[in-house]
Coordinates of C-alpha atoms in Angstrom, one line a residue:
X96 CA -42.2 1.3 42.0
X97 CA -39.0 -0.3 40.7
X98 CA -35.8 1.4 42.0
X99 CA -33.6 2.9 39.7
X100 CA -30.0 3.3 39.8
X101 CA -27.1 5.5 39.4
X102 CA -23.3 4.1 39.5
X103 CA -20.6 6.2 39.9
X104 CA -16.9 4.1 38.8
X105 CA -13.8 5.3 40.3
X106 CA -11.3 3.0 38.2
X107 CA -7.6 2.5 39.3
X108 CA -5.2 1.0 37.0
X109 CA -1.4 1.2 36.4
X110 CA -0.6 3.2 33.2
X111 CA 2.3 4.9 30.8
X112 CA 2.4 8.5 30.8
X113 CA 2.4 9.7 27.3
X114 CA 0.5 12.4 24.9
X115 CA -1.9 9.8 24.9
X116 CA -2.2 8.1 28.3
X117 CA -1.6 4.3 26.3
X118 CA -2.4 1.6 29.2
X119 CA 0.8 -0.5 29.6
X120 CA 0.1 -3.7 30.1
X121 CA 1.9 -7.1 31.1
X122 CA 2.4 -4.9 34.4
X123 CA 1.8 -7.3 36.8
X124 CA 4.7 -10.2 36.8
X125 CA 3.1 -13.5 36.4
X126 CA 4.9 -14.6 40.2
X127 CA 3.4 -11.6 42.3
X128 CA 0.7 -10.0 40.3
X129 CA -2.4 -11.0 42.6
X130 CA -1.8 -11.6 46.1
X131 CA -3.8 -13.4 49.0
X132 CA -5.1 -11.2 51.6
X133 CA -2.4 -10.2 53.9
X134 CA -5.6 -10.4 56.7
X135 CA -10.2 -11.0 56.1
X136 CA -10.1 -7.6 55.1
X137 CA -7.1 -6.7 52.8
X138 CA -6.9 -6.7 48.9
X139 CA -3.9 -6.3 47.1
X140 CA -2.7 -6.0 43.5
X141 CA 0.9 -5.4 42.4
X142 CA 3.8 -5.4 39.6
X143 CA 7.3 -4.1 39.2
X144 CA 6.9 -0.1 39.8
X145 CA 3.6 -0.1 41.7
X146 CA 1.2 -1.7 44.6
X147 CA -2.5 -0.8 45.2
X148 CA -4.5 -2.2 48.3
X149 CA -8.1 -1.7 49.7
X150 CA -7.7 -2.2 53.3
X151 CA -11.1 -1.4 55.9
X152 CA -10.4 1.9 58.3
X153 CA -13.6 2.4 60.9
X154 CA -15.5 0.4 58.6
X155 CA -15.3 2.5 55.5
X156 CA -13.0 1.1 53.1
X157 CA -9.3 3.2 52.5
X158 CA -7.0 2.7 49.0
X159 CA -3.3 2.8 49.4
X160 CA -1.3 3.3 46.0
X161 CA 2.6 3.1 45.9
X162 CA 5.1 3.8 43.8
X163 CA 8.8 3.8 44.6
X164 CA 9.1 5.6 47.4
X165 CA 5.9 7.8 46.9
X166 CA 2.5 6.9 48.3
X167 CA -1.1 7.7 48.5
X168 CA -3.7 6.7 50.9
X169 CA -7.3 7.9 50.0
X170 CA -9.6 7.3 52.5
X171 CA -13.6 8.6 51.9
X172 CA -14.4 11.1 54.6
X173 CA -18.3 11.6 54.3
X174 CA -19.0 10.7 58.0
X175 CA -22.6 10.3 57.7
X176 CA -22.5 7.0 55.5
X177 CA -22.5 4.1 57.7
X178 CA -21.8 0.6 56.7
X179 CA -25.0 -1.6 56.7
X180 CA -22.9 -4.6 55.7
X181 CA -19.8 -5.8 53.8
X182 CA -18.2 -8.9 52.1
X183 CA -14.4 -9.0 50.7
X184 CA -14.2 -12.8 49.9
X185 CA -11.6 -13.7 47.8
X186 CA -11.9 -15.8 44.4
X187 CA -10.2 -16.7 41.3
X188 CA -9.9 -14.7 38.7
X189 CA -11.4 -12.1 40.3
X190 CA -11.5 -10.7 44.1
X191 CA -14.3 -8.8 45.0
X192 CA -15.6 -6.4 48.0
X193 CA -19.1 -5.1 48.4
X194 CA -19.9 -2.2 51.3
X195 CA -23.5 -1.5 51.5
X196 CA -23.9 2.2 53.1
X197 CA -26.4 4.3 54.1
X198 CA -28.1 7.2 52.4
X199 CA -28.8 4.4 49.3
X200 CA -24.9 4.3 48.5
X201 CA -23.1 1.4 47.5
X202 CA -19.3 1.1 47.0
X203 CA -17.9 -2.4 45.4
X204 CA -14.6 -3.4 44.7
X205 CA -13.1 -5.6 42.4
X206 CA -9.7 -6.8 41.6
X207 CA -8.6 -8.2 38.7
X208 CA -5.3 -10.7 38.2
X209 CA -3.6 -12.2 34.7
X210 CA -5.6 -15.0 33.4
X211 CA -4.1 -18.0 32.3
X212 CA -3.1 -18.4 28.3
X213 CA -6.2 -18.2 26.4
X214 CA -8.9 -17.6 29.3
X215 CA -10.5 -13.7 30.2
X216 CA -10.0 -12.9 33.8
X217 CA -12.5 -9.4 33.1
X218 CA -13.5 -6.7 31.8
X219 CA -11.0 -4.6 33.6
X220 CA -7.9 -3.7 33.2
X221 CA -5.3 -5.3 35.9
X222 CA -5.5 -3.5 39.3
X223 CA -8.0 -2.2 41.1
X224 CA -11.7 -1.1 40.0
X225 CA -14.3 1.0 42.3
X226 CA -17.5 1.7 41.8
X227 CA -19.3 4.2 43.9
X228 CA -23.4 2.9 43.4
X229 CA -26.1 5.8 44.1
X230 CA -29.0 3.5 44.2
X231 CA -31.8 6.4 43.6
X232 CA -32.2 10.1 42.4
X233 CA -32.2 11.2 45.8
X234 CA -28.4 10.0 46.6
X235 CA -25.5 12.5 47.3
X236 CA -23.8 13.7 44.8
X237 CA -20.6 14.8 46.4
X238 CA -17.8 12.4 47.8
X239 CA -14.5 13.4 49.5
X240 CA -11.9 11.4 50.4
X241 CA -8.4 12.6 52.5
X242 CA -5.2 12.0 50.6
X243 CA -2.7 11.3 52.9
X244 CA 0.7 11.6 51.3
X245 CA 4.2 10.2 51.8
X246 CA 7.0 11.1 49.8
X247 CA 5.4 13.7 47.8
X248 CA 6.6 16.9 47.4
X249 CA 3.7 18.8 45.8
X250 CA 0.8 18.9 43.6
X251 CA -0.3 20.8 40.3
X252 CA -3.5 21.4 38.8
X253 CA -2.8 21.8 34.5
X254 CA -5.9 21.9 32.7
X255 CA -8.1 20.2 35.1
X256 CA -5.6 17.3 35.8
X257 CA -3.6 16.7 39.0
X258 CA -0.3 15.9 39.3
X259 CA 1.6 14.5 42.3
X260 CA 5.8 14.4 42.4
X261 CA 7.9 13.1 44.6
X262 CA 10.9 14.2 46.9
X263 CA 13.4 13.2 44.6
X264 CA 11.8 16.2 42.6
X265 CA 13.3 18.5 45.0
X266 CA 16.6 18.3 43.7
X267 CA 15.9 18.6 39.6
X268 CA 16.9 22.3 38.2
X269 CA 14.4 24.4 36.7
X270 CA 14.2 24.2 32.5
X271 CA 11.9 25.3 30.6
X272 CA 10.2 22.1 29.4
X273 CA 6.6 21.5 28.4
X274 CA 5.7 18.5 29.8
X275 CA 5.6 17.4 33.1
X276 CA 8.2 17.4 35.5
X277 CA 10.4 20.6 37.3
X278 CA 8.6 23.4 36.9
X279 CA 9.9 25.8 34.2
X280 CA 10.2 29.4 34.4
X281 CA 8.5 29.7 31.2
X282 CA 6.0 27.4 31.6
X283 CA 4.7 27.7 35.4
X284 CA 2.9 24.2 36.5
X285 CA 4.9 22.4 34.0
X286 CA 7.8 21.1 34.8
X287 CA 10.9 19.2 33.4
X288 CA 12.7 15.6 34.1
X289 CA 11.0 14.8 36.4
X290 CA 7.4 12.6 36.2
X291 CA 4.2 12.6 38.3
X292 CA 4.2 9.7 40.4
X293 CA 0.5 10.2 40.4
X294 CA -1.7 11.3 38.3
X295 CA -5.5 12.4 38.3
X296 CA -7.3 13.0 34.8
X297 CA -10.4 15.0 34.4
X298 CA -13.3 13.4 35.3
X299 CA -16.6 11.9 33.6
X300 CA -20.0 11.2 33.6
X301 CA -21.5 8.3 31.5
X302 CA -25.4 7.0 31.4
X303 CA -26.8 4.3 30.6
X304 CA -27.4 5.4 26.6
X305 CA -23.8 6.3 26.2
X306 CA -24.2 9.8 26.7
X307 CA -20.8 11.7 28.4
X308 CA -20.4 14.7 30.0
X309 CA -17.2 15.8 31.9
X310 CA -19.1 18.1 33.9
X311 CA -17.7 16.7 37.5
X312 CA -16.2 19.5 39.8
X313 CA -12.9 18.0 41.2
X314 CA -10.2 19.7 43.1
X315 CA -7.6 18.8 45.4
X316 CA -7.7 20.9 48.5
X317 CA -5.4 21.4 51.3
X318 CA -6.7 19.8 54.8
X319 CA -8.2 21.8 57.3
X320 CA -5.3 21.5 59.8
X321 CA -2.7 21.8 56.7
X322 CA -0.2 24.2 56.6
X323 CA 0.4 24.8 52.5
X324 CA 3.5 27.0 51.9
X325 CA 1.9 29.9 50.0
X326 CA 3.0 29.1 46.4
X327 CA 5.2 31.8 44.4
X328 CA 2.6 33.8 42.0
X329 CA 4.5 32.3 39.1
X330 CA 4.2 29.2 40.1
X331 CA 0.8 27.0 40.6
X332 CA 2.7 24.4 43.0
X333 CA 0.8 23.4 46.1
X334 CA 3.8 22.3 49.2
X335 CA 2.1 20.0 51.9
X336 CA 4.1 20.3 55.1
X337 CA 1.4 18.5 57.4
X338 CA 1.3 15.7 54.0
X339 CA -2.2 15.7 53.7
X340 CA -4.7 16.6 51.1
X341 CA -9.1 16.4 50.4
X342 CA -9.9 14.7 46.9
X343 CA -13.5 16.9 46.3
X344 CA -15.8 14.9 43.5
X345 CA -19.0 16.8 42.7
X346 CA -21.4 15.3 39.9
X347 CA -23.0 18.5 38.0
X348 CA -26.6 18.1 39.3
X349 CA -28.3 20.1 36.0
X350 CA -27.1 17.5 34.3
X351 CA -28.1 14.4 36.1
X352 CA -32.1 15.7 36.3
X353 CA -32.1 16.0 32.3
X354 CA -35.4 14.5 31.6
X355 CA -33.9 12.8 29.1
X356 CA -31.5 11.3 31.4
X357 CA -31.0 7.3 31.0
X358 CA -30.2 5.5 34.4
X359 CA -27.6 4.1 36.1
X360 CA -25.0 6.7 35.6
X361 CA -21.2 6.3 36.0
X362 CA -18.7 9.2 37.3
X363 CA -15.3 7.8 36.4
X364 CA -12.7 9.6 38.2
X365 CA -9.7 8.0 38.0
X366 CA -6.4 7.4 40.6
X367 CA -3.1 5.9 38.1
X368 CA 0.2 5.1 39.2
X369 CA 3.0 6.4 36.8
X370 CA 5.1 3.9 34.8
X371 CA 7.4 3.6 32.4
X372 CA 7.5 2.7 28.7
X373 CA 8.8 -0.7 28.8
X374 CA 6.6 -3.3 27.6
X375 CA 4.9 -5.2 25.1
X376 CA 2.2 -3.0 24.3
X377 CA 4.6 -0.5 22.9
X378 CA 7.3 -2.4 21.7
X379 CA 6.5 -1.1 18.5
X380 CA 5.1 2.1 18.4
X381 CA 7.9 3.3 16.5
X382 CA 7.5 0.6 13.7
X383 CA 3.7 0.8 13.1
X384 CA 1.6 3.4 12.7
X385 CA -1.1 3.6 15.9
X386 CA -2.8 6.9 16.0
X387 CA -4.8 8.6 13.4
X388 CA -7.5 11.0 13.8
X389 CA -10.7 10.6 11.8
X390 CA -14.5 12.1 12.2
X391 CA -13.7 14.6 14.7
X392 CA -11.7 12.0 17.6
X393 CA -8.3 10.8 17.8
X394 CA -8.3 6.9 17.8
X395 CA -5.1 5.2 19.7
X396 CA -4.8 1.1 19.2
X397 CA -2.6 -0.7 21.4
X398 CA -2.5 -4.2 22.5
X399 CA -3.4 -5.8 25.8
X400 CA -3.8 -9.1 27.0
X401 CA -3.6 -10.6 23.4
X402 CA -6.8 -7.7 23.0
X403 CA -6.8 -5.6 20.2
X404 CA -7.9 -2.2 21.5
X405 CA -8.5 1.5 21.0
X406 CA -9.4 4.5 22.4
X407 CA -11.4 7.6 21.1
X408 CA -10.7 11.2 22.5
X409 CA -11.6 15.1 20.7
X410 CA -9.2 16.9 22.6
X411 CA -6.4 14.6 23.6
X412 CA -6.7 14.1 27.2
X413 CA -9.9 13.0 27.8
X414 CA -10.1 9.0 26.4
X415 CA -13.1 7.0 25.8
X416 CA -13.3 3.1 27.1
X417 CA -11.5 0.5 24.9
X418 CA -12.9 -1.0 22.1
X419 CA -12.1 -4.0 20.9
X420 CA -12.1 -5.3 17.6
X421 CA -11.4 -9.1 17.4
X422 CA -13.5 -10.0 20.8
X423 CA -13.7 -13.4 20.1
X424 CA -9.7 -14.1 20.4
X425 CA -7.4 -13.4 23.0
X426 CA -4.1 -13.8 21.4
X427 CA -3.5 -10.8 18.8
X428 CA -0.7 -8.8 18.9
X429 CA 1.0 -5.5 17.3
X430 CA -1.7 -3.9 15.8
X431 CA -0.7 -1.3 12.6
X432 CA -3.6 0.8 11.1
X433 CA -4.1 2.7 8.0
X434 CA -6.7 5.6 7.7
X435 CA -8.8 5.5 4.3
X436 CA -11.8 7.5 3.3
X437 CA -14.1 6.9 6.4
X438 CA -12.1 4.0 7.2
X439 CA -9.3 2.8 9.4
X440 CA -8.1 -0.8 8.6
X441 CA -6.3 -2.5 11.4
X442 CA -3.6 -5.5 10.9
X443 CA -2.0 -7.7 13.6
X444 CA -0.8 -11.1 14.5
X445 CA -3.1 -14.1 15.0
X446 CA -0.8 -15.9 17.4
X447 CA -2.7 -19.3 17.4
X448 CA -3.4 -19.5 13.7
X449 CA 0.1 -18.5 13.0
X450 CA -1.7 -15.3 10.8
X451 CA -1.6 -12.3 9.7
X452 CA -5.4 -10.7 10.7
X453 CA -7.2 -7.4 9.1
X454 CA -10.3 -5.7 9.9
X455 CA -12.0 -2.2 9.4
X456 CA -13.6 0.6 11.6
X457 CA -16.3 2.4 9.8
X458 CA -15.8 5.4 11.8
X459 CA -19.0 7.0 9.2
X460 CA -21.0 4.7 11.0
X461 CA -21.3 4.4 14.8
X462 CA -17.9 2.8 14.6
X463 CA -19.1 -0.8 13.1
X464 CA -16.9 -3.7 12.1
X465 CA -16.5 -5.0 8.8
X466 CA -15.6 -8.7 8.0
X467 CA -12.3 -9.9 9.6
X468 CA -10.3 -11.6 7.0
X469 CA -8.0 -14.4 8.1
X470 CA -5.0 -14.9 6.2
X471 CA -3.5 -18.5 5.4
X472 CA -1.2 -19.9 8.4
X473 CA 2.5 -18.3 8.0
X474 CA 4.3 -20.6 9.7
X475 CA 5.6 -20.1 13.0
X476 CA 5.0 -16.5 14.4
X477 CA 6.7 -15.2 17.8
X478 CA 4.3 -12.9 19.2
X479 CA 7.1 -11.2 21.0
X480 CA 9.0 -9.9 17.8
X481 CA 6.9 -10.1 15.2
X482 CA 5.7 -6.8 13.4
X483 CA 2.8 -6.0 10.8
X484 CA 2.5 -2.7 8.9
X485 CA -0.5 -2.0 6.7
X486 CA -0.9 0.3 3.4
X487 CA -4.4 0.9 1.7
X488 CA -4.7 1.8 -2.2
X489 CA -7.4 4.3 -3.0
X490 CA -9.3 1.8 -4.6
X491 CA -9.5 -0.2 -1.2
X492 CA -6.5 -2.8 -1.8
X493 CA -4.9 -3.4 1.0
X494 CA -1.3 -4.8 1.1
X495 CA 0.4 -5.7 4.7
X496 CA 4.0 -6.4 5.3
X497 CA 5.3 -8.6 7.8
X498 CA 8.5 -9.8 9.8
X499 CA 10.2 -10.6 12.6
X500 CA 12.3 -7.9 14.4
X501 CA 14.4 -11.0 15.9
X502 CA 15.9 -13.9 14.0
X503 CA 13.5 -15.6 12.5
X504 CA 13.5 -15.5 8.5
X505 CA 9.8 -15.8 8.0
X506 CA 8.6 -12.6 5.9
X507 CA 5.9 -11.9 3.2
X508 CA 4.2 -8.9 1.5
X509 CA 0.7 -9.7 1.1
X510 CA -2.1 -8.0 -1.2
X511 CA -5.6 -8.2 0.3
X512 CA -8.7 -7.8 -1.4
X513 CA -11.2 -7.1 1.5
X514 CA -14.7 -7.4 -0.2
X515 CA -13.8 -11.8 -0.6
X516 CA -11.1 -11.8 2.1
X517 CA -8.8 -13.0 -0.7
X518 CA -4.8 -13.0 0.3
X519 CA -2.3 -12.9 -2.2
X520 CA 1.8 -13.2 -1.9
X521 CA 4.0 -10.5 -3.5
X522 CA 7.3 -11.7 -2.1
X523 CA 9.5 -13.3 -4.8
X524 CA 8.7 -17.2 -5.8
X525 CA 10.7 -19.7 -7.6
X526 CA 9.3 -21.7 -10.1
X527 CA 10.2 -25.2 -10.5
X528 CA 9.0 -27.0 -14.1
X529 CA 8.6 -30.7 -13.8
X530 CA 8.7 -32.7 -17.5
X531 CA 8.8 -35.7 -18.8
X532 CA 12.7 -35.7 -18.2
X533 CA 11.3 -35.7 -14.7
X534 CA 10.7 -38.8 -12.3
X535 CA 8.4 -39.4 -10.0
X536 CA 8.4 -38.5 -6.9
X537 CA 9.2 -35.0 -6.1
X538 CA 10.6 -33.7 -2.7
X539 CA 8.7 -30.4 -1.5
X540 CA 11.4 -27.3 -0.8
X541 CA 12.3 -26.4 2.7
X542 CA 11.0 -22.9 2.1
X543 CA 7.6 -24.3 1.1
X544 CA 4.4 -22.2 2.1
X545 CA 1.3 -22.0 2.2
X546 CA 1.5 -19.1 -0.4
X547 CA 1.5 -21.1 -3.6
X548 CA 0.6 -22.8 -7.0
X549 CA 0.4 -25.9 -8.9
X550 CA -0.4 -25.5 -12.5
X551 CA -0.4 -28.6 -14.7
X552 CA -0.8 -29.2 -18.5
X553 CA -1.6 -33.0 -20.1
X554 CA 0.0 -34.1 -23.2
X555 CA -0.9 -33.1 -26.3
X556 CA -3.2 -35.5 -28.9
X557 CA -1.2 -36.4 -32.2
X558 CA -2.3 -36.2 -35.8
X559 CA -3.1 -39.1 -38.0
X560 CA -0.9 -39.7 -40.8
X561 CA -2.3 -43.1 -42.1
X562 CA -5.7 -41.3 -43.8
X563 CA -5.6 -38.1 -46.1
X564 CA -8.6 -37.8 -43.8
X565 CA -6.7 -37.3 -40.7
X566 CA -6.7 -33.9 -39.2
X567 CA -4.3 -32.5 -36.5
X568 CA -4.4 -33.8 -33.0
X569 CA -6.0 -31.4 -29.6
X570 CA -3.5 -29.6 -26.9
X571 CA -3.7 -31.0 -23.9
X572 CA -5.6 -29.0 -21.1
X573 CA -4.6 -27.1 -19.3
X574 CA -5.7 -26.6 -15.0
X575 CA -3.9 -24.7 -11.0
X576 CA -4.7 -25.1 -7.8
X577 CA -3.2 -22.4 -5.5
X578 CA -2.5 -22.0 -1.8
X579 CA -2.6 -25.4 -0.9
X580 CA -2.5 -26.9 2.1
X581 CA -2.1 -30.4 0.9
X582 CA 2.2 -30.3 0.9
X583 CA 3.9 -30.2 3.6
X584 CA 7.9 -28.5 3.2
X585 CA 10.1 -32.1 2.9
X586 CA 7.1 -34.0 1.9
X587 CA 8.0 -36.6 -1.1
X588 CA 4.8 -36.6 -3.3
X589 CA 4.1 -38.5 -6.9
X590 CA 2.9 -36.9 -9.9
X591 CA 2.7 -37.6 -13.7
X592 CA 3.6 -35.9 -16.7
X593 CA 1.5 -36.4 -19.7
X594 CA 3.4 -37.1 -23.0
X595 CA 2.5 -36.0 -26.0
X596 CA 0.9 -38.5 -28.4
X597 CA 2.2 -40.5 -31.4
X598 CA 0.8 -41.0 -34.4
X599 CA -3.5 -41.2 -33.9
X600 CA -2.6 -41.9 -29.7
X601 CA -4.0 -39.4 -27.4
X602 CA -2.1 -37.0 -24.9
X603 CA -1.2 -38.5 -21.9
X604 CA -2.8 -37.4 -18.8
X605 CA -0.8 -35.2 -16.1
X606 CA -1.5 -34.7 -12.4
X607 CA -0.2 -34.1 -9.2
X608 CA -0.7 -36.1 -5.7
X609 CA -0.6 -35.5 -1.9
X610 CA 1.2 -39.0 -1.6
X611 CA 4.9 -40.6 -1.8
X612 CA 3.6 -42.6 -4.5
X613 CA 2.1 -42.6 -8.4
X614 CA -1.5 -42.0 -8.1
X615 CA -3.0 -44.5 -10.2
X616 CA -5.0 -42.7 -12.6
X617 CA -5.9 -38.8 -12.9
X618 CA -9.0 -39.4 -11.5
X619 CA -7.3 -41.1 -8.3
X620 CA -8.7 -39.6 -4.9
X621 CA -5.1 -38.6 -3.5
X622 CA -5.0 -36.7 -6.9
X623 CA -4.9 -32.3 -6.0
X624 CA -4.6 -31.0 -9.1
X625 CA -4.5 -32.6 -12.5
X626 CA -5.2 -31.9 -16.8
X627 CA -6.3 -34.6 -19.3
X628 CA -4.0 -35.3 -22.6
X629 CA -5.6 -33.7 -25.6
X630 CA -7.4 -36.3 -28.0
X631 CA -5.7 -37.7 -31.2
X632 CA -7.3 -37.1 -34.6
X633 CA -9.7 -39.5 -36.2

């Protein structure tokens, strides 16, 4: 009989501490984000605020996660697995460690560093992935590992998250504040000014069809030969004084044996380093709109990677994997969203096309895309400081405003019909009229884009005065082209202006070329846009 399997995923990544848990990304500095092994058996992955390493301790593997001064060590304790075999080689883009245990248990590492401009490094967000692999039905279901703890003060447990603060803690004052920090009076297990250096959300389960349930016991326990100062019966505050702790992870067994259940399954518990709010990712969240909530979940986009992304969640604290919704490019930036009927329409920045990008979630059905619409290329966009922000009429227009938040003077409002993907410009234009006063050729304005029409008109036919038979002559017709890409700003270019005709003489012909010089005829094949004279009465 073919095995089956179950996977249980511990992931570790560095991330910002808001309402919303937003990954920050750009974390790890291009000079020291991945680093060689320091010995065979050693990974690391670091940034600015934070370092994470799997090292190998009586051959089961331990994590070690610092931050500033603080630092965890969580080390898995069940003594009866034994390791069969192990690998930690280390490649580009991604290094990897495998430990095949006994009792049909896997664990297998992977870390995962920037990738050069325009490649994909993985699937996982920088730092540090772990996947805990029960290769059959039969395979434990509880895992603990020992926490050993420097620089940390205590622990909290606040609706089934743990928090972890550091010395410096010690010294805050005691306001009431709710959100994290010193603990307030008011509030006891929240606290005030002072962050989690650690942080440990609620747990999930995940099979193979998508179904979730966050039915996985975990608690932080004091160890055995711990001596935790009793904590004050308003306060929920755990004190190490030996600075150690047991991470318990139990997977809710009624749950696994549903008949219906699809295998592998993943338990995600989750170890993140604290950070602050300092990086792309954000740079604009007070600018664009990036939450909404719609069909029952909350939806946060951010950037990452050049990634458009997002995140679903019913209650706020518990987030679903990210989404992406341009997969096939990895250099978007600043998404801004708009919530309409059943959809929400995202806009960003197309870096390499130099464009502004929109699609829509159909959150009415399982989530699905719509048709990404590609606007015309803008010019030159900085990715670092240019913004979008989106608007959507109730009759499904969509108009999307952007500019740069530095010095560059580039800036358009554009209308959007979605159904034909068809851009239009609102910002102001100038019109320039070429006549017959006019000479040939024309130099293209500096401010010249990509936005723009051409609308000619030929000459109108004269009349013929030498019969009584002689009727009036025909107008001249009349014909645009619009957002052209055949001018370039500074270009010279020929044209032609019809002139009206003389007694029984047709309308001259107008047109317009792509060269510096007179096309020859308005049938030429440099000619873009052109009108025939009207015809002269007979």
């Amino acid at each position: 009989m073919k095995k089956k399997y179950l996977l249980i995923s511990v992931v570790i990544f560095p991330i910002i501490l808001i309402p919303i848990y937003i990954l920050l990304i750009n974390l790890l500095t291009p000079e020291d984000h991945f680093l060689p092994p320091v010995f065979s058996n050693t990974l690391s992955a670091r940034g600015e605020n934070f370092k994470v390493s799997i090292k190998e301790e009586n051959g089961l593997p331990k994590q070690e996660f610092v931050s500033g001064k603080a630092k965890i060590t969580a080390t898995l304790t069940n003594t009866h697995l034994k390791i069969d075999s192990s690998a930690l080689p280390n490649f580009l883009p991604v290094a990897k460690a495998d430990y095949q245990l006994t009792d049909n248990v896997a664990l297998e590492y992977q870390v995962y560093k920037d990738s050069p401009e325009g490649k994909i490094a993985g699937p996982s967000t920088k730092g540090i992935k772990e996947d805990i692999v029960l290769k059959d039905k039969e395979s434990p279901r509880s895992f603990q590992f020992q926490l050993d703890l420097e620089g940390i003060s205590r622990w909290t447990n606040k609706d089934n998250n743990w928090y972890f603060y550091s010395d410096d803690c010690q010294s805050q004052q005691n306001t009431p504040q709710d959100t994290p920090g010193v603990e307030s009076p008011d509030t006891p297990g929240v606290e005030k000014n002072c962050p989690p250096v650690f942080y440990i959300p609620q747990a999930y389960m995940e099979d193979a069809k998508g179904e979730k349930s966050y039915s996985v016991l975990q608690e932080v326990r004091p160890c055995p030969t711990s001596n935790i100062q009793p904590p004050n019966p308003s306060s929920s505050f755990q004190h190490p004084t030996s600075n150690c702790a047991l991470l318990y992870i139990a997977a809710d067994s009624e749950w696994l044996d549903s008949e219906d259940r699809a295998w592998p399954v993943k338990i995600d518990p989750s170890i993140i380093v604290g950070g602050g709010i300092v990086e792309a990712e954000t740079q604009f969240g007070g600018l664009q709109r990036k939450l909404v909530y719609a069909n029952n979940y909350w939806y946060a986009f951010y950037n990452d990677g050049g990634q458009i992304l997002y995140k679903k969640s019913q209650n706020g604290s518990k987030w679903t994997n990210s989404s992406d919704v341009d997969s096939t490019d990895t250099d978007n930036y600043n998404p801004s969203i708009w919530h309409e009927s059943q959809y929400i329409y995202v806009a960003w920045i197309d870096n390499s096309a130099d464009a502004i990008e929109v699609n829509r979630i159909d959150t009415s059905s399982s989530d699905s895309l719509g048709t990404k619409c590609t606007s015309a290329d803008q010019g030159t966009i900085d990715t670092t400081s240019f913004t979008t922000s989106i608007s959507v009429a109730d009759d499904g227009t969509v108009y999307i405003a952007y500019s740069d938040t530095s010095t560059d003077t580039e800036a358009d409002v554009l209308k959007l019909t979605f159904s034909g993907c068809t851009f239009t410009s609102l910002a102001s234009a100038t019109t320039v009229y070429l006549t017959t006063a006019d000479t040939s050729p024309w130099t293209v304005p500096s401010d010249w884009t990509n936005t723009n029409t051409i609308r000619t008109i030929g000459g109108g036919g004269a009349g013929d005065n030498l019969s009584t038979g002689g009727g009036g002559g025909g107008g001249g017709s009349y014909s645009a082209i619009t957002n052209t890409t055949a001018l370039t700003a500074g270009a010279t270019v020929g044209f032609s202006i019809g002139a009206g005709g003389t007694d029984g003489v047709n309308g001259g012909n107008t047109w317009f070329c792509n060269t510096t010089a007179s096309c020859a005829n308005f049938t030429d094949t440099n000619v873009i846009v052109s009108s025939a004279g009207g015809t002269t009465a007979t």
